[in-house]
PDB file of C-alpha atoms in Angstrom:
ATOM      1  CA  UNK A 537      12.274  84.936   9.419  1.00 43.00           C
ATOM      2  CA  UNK A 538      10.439  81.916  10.913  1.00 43.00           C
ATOM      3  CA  UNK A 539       8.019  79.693   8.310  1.00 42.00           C
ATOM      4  CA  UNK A 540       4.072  80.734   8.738  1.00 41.00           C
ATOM      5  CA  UNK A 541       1.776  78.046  10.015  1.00 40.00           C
ATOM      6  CA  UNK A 542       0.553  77.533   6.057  1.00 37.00           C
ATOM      7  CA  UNK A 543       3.980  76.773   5.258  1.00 38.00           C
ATOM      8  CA  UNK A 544       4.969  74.788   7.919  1.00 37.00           C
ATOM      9  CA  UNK A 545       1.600  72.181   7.414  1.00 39.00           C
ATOM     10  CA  UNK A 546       1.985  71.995   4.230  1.00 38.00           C
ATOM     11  CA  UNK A 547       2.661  68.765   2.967  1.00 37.00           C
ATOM     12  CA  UNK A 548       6.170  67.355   2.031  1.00 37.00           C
ATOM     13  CA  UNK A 549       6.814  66.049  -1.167  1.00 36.00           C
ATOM     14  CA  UNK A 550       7.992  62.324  -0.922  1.00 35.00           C
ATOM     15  CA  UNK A 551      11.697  62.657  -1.857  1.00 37.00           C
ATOM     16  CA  UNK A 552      13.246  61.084  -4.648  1.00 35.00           C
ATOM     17  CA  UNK A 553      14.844  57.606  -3.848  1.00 34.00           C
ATOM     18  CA  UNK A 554      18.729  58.655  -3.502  1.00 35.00           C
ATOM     19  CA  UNK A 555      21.562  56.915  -5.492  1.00 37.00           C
ATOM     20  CA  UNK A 556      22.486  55.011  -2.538  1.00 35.00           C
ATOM     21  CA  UNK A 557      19.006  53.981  -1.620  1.00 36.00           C
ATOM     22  CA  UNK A 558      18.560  52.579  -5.011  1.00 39.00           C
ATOM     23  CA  UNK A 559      21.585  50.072  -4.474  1.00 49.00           C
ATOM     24  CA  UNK A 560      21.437  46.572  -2.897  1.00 55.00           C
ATOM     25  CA  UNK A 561      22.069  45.586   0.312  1.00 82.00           C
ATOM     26  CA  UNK A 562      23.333  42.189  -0.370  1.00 92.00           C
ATOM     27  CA  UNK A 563      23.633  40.485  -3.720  1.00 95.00           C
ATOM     28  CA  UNK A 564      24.879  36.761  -4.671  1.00 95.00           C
ATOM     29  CA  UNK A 565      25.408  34.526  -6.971  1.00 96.00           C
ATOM     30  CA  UNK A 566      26.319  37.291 -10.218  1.00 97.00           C
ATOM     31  CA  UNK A 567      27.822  36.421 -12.941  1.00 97.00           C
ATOM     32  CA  UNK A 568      31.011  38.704 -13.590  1.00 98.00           C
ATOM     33  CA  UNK A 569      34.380  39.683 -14.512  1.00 98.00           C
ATOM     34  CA  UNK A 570      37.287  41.384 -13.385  1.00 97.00           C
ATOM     35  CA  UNK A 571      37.502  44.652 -15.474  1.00 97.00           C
ATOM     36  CA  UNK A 572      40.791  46.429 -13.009  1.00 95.00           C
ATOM     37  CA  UNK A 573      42.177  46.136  -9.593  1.00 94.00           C
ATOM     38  CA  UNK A 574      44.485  48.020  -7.601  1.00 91.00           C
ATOM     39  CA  UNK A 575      46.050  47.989  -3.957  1.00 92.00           C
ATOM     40  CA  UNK A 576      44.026  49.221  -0.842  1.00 92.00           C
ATOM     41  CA  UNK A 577      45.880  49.536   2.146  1.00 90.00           C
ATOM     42  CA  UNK A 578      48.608  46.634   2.937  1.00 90.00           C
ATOM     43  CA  UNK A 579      46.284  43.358   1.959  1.00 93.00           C
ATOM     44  CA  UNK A 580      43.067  44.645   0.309  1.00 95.00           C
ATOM     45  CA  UNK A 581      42.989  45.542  -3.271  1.00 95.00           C
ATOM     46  CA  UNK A 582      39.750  47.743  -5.112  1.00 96.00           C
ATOM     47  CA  UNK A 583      38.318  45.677  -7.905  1.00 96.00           C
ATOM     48  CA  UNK A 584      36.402  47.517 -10.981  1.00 96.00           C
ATOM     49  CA  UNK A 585      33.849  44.408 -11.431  1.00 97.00           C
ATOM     50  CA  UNK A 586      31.603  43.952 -14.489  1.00 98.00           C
ATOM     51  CA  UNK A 587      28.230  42.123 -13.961  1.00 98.00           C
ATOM     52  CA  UNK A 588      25.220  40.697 -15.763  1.00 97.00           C
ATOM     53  CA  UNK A 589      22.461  42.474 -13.909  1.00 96.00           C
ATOM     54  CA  UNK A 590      24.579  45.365 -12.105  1.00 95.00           C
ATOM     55  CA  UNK A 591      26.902  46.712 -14.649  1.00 96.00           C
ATOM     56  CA  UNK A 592      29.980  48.070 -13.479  1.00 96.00           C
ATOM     57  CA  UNK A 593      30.777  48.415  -9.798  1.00 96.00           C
ATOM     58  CA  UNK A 594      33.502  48.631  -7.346  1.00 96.00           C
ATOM     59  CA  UNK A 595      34.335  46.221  -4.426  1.00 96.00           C
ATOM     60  CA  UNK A 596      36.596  46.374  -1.803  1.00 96.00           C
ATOM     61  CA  UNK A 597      38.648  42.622  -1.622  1.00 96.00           C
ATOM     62  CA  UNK A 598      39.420  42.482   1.873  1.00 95.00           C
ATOM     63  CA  UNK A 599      43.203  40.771   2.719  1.00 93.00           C
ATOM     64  CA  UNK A 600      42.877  39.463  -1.032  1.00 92.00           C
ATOM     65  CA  UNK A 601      46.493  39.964  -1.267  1.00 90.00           C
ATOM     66  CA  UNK A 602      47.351  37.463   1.630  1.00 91.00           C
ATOM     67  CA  UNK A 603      49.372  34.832   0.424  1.00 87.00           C
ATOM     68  CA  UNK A 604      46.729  32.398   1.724  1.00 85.00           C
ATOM     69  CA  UNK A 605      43.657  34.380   0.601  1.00 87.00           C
ATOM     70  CA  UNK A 606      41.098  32.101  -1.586  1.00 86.00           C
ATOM     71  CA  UNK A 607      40.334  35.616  -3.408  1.00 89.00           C
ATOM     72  CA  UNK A 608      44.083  36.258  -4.343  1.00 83.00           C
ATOM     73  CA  UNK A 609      44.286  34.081  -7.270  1.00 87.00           C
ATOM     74  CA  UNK A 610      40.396  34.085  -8.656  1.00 93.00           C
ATOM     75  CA  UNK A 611      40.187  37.892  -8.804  1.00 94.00           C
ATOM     76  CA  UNK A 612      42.139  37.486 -12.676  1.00 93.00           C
ATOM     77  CA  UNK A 613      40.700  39.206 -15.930  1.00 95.00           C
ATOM     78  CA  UNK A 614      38.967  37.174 -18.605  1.00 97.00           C
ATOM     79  CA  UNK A 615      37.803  34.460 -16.207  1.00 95.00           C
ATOM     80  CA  UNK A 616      33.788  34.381 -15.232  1.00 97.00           C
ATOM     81  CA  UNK A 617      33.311  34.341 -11.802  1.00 97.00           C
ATOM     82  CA  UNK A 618      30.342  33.948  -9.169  1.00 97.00           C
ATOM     83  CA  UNK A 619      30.468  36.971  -7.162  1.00 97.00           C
ATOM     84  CA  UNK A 620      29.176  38.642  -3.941  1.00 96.00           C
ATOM     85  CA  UNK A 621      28.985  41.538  -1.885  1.00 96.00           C
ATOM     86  CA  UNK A 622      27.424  43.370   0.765  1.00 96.00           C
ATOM     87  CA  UNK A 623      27.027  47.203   1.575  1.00 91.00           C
ATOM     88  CA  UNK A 624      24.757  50.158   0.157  1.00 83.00           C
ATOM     89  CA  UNK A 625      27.274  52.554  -0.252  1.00 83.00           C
ATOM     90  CA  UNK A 626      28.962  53.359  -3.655  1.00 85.00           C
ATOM     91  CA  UNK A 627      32.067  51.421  -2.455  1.00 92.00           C
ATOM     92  CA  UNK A 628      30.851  48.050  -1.162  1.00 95.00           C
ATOM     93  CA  UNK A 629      32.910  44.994   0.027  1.00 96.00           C
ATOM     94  CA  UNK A 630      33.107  41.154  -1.497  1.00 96.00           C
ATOM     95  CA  UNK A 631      32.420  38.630   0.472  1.00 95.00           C
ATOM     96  CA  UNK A 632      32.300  35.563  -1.767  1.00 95.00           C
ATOM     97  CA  UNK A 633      34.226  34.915  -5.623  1.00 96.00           C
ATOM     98  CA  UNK A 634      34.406  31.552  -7.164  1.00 96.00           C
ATOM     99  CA  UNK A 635      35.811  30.973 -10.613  1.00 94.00           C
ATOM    100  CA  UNK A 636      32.988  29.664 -13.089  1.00 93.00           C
ATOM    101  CA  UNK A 637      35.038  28.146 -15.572  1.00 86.00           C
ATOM    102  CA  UNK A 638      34.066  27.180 -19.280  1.00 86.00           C
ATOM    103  CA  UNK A 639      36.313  29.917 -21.728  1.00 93.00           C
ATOM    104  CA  UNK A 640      39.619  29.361 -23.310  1.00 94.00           C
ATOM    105  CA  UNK A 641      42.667  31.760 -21.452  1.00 93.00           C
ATOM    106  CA  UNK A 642      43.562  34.722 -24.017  1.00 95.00           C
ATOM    107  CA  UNK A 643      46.621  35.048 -25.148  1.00 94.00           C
ATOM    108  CA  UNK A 644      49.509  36.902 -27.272  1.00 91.00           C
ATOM    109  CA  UNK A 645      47.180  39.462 -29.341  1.00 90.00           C
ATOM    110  CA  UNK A 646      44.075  38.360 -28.152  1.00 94.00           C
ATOM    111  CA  UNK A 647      44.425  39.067 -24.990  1.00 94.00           C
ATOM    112  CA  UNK A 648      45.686  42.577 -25.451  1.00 93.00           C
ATOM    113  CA  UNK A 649      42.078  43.271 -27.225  1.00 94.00           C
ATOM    114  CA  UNK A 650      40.561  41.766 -23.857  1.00 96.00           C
ATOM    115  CA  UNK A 651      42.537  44.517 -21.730  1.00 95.00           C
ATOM    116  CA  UNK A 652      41.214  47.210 -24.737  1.00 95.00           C
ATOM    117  CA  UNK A 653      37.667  45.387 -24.001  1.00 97.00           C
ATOM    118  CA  UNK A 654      38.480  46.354 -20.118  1.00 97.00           C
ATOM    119  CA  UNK A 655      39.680  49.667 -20.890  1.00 96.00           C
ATOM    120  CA  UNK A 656      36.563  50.708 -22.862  1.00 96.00           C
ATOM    121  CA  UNK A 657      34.207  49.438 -20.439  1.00 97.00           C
ATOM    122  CA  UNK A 658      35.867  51.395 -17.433  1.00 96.00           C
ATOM    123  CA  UNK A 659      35.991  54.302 -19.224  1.00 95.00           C
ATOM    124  CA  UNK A 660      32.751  54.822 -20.910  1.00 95.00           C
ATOM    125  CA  UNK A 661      30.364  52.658 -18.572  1.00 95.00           C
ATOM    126  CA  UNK A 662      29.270  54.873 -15.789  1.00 94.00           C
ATOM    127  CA  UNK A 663      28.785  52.611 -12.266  1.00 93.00           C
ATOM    128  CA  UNK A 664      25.599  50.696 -11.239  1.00 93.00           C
ATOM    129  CA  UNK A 665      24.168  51.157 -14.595  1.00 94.00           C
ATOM    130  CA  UNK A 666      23.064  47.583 -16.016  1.00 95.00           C
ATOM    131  CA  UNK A 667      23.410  46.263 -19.125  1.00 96.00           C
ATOM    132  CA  UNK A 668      23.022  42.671 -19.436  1.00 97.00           C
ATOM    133  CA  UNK A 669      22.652  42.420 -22.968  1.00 97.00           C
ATOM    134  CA  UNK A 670      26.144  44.191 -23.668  1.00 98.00           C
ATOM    135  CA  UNK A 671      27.647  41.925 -20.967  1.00 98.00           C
ATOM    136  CA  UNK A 672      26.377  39.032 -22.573  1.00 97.00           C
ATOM    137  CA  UNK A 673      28.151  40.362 -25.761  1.00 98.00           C
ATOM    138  CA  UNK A 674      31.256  40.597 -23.276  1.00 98.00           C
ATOM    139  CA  UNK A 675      31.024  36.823 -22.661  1.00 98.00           C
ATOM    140  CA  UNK A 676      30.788  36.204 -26.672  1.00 98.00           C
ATOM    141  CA  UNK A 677      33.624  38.616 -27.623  1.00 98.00           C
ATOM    142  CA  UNK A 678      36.023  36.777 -25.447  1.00 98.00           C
ATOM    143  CA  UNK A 679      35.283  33.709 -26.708  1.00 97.00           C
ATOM    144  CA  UNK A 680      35.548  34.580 -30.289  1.00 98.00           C
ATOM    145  CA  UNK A 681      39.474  36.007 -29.444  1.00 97.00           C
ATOM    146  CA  UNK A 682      40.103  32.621 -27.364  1.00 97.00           C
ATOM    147  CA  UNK A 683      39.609  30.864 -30.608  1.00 97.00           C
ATOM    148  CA  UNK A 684      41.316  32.841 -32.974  1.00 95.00           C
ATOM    149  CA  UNK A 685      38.510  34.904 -34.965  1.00 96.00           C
ATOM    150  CA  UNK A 686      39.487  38.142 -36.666  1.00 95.00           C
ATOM    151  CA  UNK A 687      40.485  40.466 -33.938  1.00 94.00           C
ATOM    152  CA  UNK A 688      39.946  43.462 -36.193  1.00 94.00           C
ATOM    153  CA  UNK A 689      36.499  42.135 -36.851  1.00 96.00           C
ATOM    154  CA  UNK A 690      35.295  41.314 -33.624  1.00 97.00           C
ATOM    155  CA  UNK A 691      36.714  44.571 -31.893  1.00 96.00           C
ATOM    156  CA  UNK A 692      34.205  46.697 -34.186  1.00 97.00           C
ATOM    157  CA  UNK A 693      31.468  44.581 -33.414  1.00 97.00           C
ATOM    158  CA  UNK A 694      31.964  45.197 -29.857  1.00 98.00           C
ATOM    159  CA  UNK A 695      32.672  48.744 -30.263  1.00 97.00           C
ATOM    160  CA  UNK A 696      29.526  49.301 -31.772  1.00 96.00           C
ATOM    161  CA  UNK A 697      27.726  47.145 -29.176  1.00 96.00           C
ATOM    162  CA  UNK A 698      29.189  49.092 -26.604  1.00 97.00           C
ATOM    163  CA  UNK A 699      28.040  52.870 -28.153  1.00 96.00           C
ATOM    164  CA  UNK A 700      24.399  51.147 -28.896  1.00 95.00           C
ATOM    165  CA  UNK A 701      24.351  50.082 -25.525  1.00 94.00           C
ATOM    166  CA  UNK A 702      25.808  53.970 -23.885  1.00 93.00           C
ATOM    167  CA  UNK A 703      23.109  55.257 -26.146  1.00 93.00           C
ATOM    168  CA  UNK A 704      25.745  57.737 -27.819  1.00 92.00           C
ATOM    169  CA  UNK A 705      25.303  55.130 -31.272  1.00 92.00           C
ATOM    170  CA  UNK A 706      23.499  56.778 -33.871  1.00 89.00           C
ATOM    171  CA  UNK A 707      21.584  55.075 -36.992  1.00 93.00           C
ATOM    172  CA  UNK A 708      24.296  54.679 -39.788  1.00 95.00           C
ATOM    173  CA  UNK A 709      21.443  53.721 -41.853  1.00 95.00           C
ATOM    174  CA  UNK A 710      19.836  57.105 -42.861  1.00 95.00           C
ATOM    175  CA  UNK A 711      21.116  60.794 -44.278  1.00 96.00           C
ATOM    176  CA  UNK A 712      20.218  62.851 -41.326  1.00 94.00           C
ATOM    177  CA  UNK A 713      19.771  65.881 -43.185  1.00 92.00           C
ATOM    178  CA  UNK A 714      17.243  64.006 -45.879  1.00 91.00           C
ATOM    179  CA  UNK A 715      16.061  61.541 -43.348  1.00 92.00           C
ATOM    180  CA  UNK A 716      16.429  59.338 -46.617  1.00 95.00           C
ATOM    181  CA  UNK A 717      18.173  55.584 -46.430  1.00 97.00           C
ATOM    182  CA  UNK A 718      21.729  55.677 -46.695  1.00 97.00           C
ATOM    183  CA  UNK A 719      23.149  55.361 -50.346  1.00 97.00           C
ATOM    184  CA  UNK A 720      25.664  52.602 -51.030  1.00 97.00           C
ATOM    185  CA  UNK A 721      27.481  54.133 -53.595  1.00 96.00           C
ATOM    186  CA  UNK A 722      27.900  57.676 -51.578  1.00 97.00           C
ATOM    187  CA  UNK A 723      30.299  58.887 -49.385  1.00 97.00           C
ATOM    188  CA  UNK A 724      29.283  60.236 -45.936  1.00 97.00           C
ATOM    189  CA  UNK A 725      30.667  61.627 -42.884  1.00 96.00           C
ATOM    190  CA  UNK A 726      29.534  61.099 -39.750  1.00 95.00           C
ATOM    191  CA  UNK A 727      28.358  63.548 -37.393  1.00 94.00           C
ATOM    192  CA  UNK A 728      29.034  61.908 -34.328  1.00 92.00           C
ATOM    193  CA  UNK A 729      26.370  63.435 -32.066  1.00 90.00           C
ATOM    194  CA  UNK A 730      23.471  63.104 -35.165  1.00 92.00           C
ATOM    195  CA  UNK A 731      24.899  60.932 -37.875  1.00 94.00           C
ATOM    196  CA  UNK A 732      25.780  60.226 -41.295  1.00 97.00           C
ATOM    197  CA  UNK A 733      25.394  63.294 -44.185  1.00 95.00           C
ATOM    198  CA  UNK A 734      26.864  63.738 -47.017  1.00 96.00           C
ATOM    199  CA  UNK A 735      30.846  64.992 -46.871  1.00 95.00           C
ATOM    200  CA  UNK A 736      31.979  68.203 -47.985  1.00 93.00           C
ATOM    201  CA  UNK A 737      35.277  69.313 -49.134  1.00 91.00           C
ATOM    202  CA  UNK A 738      35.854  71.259 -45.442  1.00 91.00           C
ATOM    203  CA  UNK A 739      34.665  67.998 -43.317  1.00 91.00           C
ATOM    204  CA  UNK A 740      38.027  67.120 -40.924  1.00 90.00           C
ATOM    205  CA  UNK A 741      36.273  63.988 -39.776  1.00 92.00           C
ATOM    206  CA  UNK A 742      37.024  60.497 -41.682  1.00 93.00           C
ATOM    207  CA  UNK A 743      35.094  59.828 -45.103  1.00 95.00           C
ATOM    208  CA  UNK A 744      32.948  56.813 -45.025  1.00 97.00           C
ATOM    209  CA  UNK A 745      31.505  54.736 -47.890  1.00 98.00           C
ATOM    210  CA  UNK A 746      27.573  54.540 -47.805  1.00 98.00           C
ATOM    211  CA  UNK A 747      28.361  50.663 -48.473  1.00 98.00           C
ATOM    212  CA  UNK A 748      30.736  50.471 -45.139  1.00 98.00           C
ATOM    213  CA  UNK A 749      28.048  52.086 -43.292  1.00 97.00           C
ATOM    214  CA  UNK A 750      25.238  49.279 -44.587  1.00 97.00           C
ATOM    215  CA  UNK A 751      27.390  46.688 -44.160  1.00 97.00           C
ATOM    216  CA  UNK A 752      28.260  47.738 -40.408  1.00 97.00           C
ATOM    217  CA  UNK A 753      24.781  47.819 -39.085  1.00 94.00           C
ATOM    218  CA  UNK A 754      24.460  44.496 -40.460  1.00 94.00           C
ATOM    219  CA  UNK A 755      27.639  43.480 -39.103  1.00 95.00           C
ATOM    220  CA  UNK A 756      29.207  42.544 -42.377  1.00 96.00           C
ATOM    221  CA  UNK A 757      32.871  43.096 -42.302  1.00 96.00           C
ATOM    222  CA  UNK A 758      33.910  40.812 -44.938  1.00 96.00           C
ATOM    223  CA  UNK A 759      34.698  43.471 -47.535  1.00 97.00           C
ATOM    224  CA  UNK A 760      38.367  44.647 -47.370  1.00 96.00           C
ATOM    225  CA  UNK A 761      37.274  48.363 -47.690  1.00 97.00           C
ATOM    226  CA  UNK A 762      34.580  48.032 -44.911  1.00 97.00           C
ATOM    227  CA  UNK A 763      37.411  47.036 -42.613  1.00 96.00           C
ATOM    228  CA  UNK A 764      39.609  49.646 -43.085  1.00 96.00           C
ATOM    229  CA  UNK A 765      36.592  52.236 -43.215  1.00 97.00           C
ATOM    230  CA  UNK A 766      34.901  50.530 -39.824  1.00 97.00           C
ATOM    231  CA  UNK A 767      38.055  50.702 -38.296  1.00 95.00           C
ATOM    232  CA  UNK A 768      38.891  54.523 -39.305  1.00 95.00           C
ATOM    233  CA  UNK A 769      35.491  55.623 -37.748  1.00 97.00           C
ATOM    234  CA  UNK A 770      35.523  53.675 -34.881  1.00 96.00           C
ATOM    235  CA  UNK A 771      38.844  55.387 -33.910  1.00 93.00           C
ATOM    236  CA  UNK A 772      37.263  58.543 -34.434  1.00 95.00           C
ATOM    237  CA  UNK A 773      34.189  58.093 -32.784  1.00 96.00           C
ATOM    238  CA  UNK A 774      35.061  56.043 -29.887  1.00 95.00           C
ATOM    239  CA  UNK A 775      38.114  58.767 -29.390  1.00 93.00           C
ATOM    240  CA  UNK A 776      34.839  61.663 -29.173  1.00 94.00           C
ATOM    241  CA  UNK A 777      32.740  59.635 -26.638  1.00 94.00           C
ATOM    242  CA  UNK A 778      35.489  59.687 -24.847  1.00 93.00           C
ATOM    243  CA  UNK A 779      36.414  63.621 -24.807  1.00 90.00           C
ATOM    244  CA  UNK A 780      39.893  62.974 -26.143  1.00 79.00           C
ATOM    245  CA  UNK A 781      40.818  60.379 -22.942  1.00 85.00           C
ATOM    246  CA  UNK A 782      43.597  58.176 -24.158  1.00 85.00           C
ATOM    247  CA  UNK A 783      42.970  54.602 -24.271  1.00 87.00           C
ATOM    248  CA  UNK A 784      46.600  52.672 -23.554  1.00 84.00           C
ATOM    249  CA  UNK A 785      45.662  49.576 -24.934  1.00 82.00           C
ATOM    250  CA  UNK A 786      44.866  50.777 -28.284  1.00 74.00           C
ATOM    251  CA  UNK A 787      47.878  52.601 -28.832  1.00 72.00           C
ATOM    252  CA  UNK A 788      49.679  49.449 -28.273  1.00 78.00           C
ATOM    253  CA  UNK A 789      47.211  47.175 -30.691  1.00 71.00           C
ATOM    254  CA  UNK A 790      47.982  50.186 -33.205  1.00 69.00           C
ATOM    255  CA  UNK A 791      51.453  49.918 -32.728  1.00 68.00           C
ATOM    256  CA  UNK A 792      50.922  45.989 -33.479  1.00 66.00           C
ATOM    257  CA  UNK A 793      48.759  46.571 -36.747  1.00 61.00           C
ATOM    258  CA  UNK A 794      45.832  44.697 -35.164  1.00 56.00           C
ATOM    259  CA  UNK A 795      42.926  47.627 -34.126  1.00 56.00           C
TER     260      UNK A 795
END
């Protein structure tokens, strides 16, 4: 049936800005790191690239694996780079990396909590979503493993920062069935969609000292028992954001007895 004349004057809505739309054309100059890369074609590789003010996105490194390409040996993890690209699409291509400079390499166990750092980020940071702040706690976290602080302490700090930042954290600070502060000398589970409650003697999730749960939003981890508690519910509630995705890298920091 053809539209009536009503229909057909009336006036269009102004349509949404699309995903695409929303997306620069050119950008240069961001700060960044190298989160993952793999092959493209023969020379080119696909590079998962973590930025200040553009979160995660993913480039195309044209002829980067060339022996004589100036990209094939600054597109490494852990190093801050300069970067740019051009292209509105969700796949867009770099045109420019330079290697900043200023951190410490990680190594030995350090730097198998950066690729857990990576691993996290690709996982549970959805593309072209910025969060500066959380990449600026990127930039610290590194730097804290280059010289040798706690890895154990540091991870939980980030994991935390990371949830916060997803908006999936919730306040470990108050009973969300009393809406009363949290008790130091209770024990809680956590509900990880709503938060902390009281346990019960059916609860399968991990039990959780009011005290651990104080002392983690105030990012106090020098009590023994906060360490091992932090690091029991962290497990379990990074493992739910997640929707039971395996994370290689922690497997392998388990296996070590560092995570």
């Amino acid at each position: 049936m053809a539209p009536s004349a009503a229909a057909s004057a009336a006036p269009k809505r102004p349509r949404a800005p699309s995903r695409e739309r929303t997306i620069g054309t050119k950008v240069a100059g961001q700060p960044a790191f190298v989160l993952h890369s793999y092959p493209y074609k023969e020379t080119s590789l696909i590079i998962d690239l973590f930025t200040r003010d553009f979160g995660r996105v993913a480039l195309i490194a044209k002829g980067a694996k060339r022996p004589h390409s100036q990209l094939r040996g600054v597109l490494q993890t852990f190093q801050p780079l300069s970067s740019s690209w051009v292209g509105k699409s969700e796949l867009r291509t770099l045109t420019e990396a330079e290697w900043v400079g200023g951190m410490l390499p990680l190594e030995k166990t350090a730097l198998l909590c950066g690729f857990y750092l990576n691993e996290l980020l690709v996982k549970l940071l959805a593309r072209d979503d910025a969060h500066p702040a959380l990449f600026d706690h990127y930039v610290s976290t590194l730097n804290q493993l280059a010289h040798n602080e706690p890895a154990p302490i540091v991870l939980r700090k980030f994991e935390r920062a990371l949830l916060k930042e997803t908006g999936v954290a919730a306040d470990l600070t108050r009973c969300v069935e009393t809406r009363r502060p949290v008790q130091a000398d209770v024990v809680y589970v956590i509900d990880p969609e709503r938060g902390p409650r009281p346990e019960r003697a059916s609860d399968p999730w991990p039990r959780v000292a009011g005290k651990t749960l104080l002392d983690m939003e105030c990012e106090n981890y020098e009590d023994v028992a906060t360490q091992v508690q932090s690091k029991q519910l962290m497990r379990f509630l990074v493992a739910h954001h997640l929707n039971g995705a395996p994370l290689n890298t922690r497997q392998i920091l388990i296996d070590l007895s560092q995570l």
